[in-house]
mmCIF file of C-alpha atoms in Angstrom:
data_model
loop_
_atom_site.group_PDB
_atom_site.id
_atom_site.type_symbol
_atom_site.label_atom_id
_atom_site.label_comp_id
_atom_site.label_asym_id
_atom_site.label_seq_id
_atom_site.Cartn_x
_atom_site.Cartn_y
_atom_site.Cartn_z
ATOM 1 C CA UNK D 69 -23.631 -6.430 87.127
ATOM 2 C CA UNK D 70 -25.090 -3.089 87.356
ATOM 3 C CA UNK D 71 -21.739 -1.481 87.491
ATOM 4 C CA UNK D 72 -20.346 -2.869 84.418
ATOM 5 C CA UNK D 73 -23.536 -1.847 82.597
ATOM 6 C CA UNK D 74 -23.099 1.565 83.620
ATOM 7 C CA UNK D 75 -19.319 1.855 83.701
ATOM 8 C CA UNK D 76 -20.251 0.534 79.325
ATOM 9 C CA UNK D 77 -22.750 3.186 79.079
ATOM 10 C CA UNK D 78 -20.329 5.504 80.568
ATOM 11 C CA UNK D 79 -17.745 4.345 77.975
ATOM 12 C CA UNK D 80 -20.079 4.052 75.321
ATOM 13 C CA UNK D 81 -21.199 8.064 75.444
ATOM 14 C CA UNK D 82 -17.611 8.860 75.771
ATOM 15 C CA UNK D 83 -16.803 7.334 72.552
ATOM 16 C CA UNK D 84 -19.534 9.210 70.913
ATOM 17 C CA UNK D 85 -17.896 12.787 72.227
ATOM 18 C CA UNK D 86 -14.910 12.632 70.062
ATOM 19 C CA UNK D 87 -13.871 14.843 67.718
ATOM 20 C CA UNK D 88 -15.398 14.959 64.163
ATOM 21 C CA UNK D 89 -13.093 13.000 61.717
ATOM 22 C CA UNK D 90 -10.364 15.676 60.217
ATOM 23 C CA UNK D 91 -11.232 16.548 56.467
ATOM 24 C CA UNK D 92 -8.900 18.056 53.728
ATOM 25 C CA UNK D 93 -10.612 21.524 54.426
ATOM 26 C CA UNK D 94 -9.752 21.467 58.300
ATOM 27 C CA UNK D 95 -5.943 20.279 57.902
ATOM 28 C CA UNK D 96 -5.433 22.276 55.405
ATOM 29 C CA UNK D 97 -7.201 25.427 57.213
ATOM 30 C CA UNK D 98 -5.345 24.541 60.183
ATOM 31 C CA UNK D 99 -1.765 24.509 58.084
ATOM 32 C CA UNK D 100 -2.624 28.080 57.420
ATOM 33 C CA UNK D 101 -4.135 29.343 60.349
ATOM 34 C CA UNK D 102 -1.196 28.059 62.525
ATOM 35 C CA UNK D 103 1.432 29.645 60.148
ATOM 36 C CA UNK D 104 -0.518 33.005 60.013
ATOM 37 C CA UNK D 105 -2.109 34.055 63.705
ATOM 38 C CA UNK D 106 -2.637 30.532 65.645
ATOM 39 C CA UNK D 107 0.382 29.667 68.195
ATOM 40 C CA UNK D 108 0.823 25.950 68.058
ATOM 41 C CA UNK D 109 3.929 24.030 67.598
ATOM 42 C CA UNK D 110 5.550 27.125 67.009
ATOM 43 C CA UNK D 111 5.392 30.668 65.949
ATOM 44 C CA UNK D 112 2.997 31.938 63.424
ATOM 45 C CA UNK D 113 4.044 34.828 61.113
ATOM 46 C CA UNK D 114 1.348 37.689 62.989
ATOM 47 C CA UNK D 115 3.761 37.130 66.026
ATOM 48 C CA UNK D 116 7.118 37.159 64.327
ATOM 49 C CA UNK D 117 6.011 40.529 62.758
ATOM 50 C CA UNK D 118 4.224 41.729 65.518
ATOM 51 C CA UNK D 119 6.424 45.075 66.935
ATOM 52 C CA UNK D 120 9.025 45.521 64.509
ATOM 53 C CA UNK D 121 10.065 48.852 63.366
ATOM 54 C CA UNK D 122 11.045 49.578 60.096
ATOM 55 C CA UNK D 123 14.343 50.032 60.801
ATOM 56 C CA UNK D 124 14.389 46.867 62.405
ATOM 57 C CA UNK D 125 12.810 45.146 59.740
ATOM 58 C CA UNK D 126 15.145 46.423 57.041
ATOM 59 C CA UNK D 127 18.039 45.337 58.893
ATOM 60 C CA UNK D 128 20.687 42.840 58.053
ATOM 61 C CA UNK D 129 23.661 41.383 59.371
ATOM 62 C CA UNK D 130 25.996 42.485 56.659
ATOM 63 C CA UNK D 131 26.769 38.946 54.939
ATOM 64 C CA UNK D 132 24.230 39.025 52.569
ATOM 65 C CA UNK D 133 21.133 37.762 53.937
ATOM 66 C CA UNK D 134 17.416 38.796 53.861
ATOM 67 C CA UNK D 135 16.313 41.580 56.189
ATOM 68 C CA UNK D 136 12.762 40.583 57.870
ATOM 69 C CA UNK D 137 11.368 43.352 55.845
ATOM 70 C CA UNK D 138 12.295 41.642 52.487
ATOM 71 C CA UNK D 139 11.121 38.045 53.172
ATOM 72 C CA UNK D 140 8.003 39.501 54.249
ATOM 73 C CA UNK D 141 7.537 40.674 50.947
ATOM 74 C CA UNK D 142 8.201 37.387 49.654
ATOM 75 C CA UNK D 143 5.577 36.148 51.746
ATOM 76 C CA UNK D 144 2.929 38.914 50.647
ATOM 77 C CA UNK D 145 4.381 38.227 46.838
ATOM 78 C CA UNK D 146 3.872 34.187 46.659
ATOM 79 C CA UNK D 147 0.667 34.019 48.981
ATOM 80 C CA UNK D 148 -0.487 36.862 47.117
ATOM 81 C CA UNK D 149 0.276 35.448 43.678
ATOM 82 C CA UNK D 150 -1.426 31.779 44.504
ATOM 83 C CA UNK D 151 -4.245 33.330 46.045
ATOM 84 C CA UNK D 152 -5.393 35.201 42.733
ATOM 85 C CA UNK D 153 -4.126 31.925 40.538
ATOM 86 C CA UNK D 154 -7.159 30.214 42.700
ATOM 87 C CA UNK D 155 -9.803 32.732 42.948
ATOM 88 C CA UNK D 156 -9.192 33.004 38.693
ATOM 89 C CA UNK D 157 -7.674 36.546 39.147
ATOM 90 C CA UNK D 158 -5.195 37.717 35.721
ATOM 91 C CA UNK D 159 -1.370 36.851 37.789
ATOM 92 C CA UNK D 160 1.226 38.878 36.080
ATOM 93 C CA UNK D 161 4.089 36.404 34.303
ATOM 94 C CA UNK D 162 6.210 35.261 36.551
ATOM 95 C CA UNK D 163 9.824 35.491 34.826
ATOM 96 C CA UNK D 164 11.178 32.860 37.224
ATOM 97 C CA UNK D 165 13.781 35.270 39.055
ATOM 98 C CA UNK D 166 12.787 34.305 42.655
ATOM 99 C CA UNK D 167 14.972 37.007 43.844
ATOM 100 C CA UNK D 168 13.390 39.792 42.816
ATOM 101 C CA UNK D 169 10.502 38.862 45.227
ATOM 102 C CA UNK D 170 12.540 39.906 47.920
ATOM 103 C CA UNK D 171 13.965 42.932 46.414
ATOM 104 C CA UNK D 172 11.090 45.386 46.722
ATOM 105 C CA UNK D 173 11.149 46.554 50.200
ATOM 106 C CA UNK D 174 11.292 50.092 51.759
ATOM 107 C CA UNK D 175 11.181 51.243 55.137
ATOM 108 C CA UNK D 176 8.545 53.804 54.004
ATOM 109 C CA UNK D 177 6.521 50.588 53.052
ATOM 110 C CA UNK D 178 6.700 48.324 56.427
ATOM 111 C CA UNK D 179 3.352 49.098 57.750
ATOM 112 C CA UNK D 180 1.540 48.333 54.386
ATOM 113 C CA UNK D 181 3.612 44.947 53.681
ATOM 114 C CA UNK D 182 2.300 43.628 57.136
ATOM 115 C CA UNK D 183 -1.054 44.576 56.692
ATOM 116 C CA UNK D 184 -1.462 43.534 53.331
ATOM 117 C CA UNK D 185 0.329 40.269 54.287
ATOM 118 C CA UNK D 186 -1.699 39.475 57.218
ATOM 119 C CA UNK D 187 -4.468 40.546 54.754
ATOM 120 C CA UNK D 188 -3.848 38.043 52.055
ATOM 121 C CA UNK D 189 -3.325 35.043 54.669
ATOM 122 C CA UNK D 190 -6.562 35.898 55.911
ATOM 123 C CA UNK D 191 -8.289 35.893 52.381
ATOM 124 C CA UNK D 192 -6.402 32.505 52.067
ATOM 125 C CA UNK D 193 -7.868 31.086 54.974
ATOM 126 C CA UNK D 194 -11.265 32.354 53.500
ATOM 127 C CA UNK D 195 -11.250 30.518 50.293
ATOM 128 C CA UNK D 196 -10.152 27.588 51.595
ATOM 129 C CA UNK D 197 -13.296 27.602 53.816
ATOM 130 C CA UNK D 198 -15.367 28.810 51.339
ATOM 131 C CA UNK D 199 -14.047 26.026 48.721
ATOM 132 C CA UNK D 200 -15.998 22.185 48.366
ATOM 133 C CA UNK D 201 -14.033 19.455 48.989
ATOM 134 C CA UNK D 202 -13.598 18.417 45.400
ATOM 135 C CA UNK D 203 -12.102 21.496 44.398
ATOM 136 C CA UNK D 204 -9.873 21.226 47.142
ATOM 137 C CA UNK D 205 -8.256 17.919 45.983
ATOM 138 C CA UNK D 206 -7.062 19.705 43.633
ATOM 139 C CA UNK D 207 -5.431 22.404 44.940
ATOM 140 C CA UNK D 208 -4.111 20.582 48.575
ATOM 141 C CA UNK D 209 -0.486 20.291 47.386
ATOM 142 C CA UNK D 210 0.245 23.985 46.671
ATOM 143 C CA UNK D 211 -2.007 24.931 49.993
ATOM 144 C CA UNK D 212 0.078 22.554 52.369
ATOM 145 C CA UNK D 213 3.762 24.029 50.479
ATOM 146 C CA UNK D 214 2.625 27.483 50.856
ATOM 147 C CA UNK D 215 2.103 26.653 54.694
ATOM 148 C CA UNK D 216 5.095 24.821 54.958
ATOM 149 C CA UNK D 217 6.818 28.191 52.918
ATOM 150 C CA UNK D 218 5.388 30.487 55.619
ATOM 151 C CA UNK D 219 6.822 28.436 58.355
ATOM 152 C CA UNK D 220 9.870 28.241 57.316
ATOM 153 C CA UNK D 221 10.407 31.653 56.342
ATOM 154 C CA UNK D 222 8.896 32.701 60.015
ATOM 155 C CA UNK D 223 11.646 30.727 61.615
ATOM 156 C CA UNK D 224 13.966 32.926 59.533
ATOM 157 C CA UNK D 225 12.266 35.800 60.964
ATOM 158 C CA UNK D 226 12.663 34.890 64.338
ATOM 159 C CA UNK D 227 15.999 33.932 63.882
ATOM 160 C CA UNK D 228 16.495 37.618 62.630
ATOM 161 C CA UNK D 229 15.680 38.931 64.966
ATOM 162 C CA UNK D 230 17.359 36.962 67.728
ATOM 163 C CA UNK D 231 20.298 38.098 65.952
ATOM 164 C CA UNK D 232 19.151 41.992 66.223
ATOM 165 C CA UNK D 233 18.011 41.603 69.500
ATOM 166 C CA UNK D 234 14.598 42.677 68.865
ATOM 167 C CA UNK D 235 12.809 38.845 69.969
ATOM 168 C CA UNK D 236 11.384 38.481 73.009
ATOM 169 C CA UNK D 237 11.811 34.838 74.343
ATOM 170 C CA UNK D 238 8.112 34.794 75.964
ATOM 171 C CA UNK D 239 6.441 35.104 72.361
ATOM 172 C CA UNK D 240 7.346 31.601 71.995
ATOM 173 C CA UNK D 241 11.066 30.442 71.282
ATOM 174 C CA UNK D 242 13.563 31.041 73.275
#
């Protein structure tokens, strides 16, 4: 009798070490955080950038794709743009040309595009933790697209640079 009183208590107190209950602000912090610096289920953007030169970033396999250096001015563009749409910043008209947000890369600018990218996912991360609940309802669907829109655009990175050689297979896909 006294063991299945203590094996209960033993189960009992184990119960009451689980994790706390996930809320909008922590999946949707964790969305971001594991697309910008936090390996997971795969590679965030911080490590798909991480090394490139400029003249590997502005290459291109010569059938019309993206170079690494223009999507990550995509990135910097659209994270950029919704992060001033929420903090109530003026956001220059958008004239719905979504190609043009790719087309303003220089070599001469890699260093600053990565910076100022890993800057505005950080800021992003920031308001979201900074932001009540309530407010967050209704903002969750662009949030969870914009990390779903980093991911997918960091597999294109990767891919990239498979492609160019410049991926090493122990940052996390092989």
């Amino acid at each position: 009798m006294k063991k299945i009183l203590l094996l209960l208590l033993i189960a009992h107190l184990a119960m009451g070490q689980t994790k706390p209950e996930p809320t909008l602000k922590s999946v949707l912090l964790e969305q971001l955080k594991t697309t910008h610096t936090d390996k997971d289920w795969f590679v965030p953007v911080n490590i798909a950038l991480a090394g490139l030169t400029a003249e590997q970033a502005n290459w291109t396999d010569g059938k019309g794709n993206h170079s690494i250096g223009q999507l990550a001015h995509h990135l910097l563009f659209w994270n950029g743009r919704v992060l001033a749409n929420f903090k109530g910043q003026d956001v220059a008209k958008f004239d719905g040309d979504n190609d043009k947000t790719f087309t303003n890369f220089d070599k001469k600018s890699w260093e600053d595009i990565v910076k100022r990218l890993d800057g505005v996912l950080a800021d992003l991360e920031k308001f979201v933790e900074a932001t009540d609940e309530a407010k967050l309802k209704e903002m969750y669907s662009t949030i969870a697209h914009i990390g779903t829109h980093n991911a997918y655009h960091t597999g294109q990175i990767i891919y990239i640079r498979k492609l160019q050689g410049s991926w090493e297979a122990d940052k996390g896909v092989k």
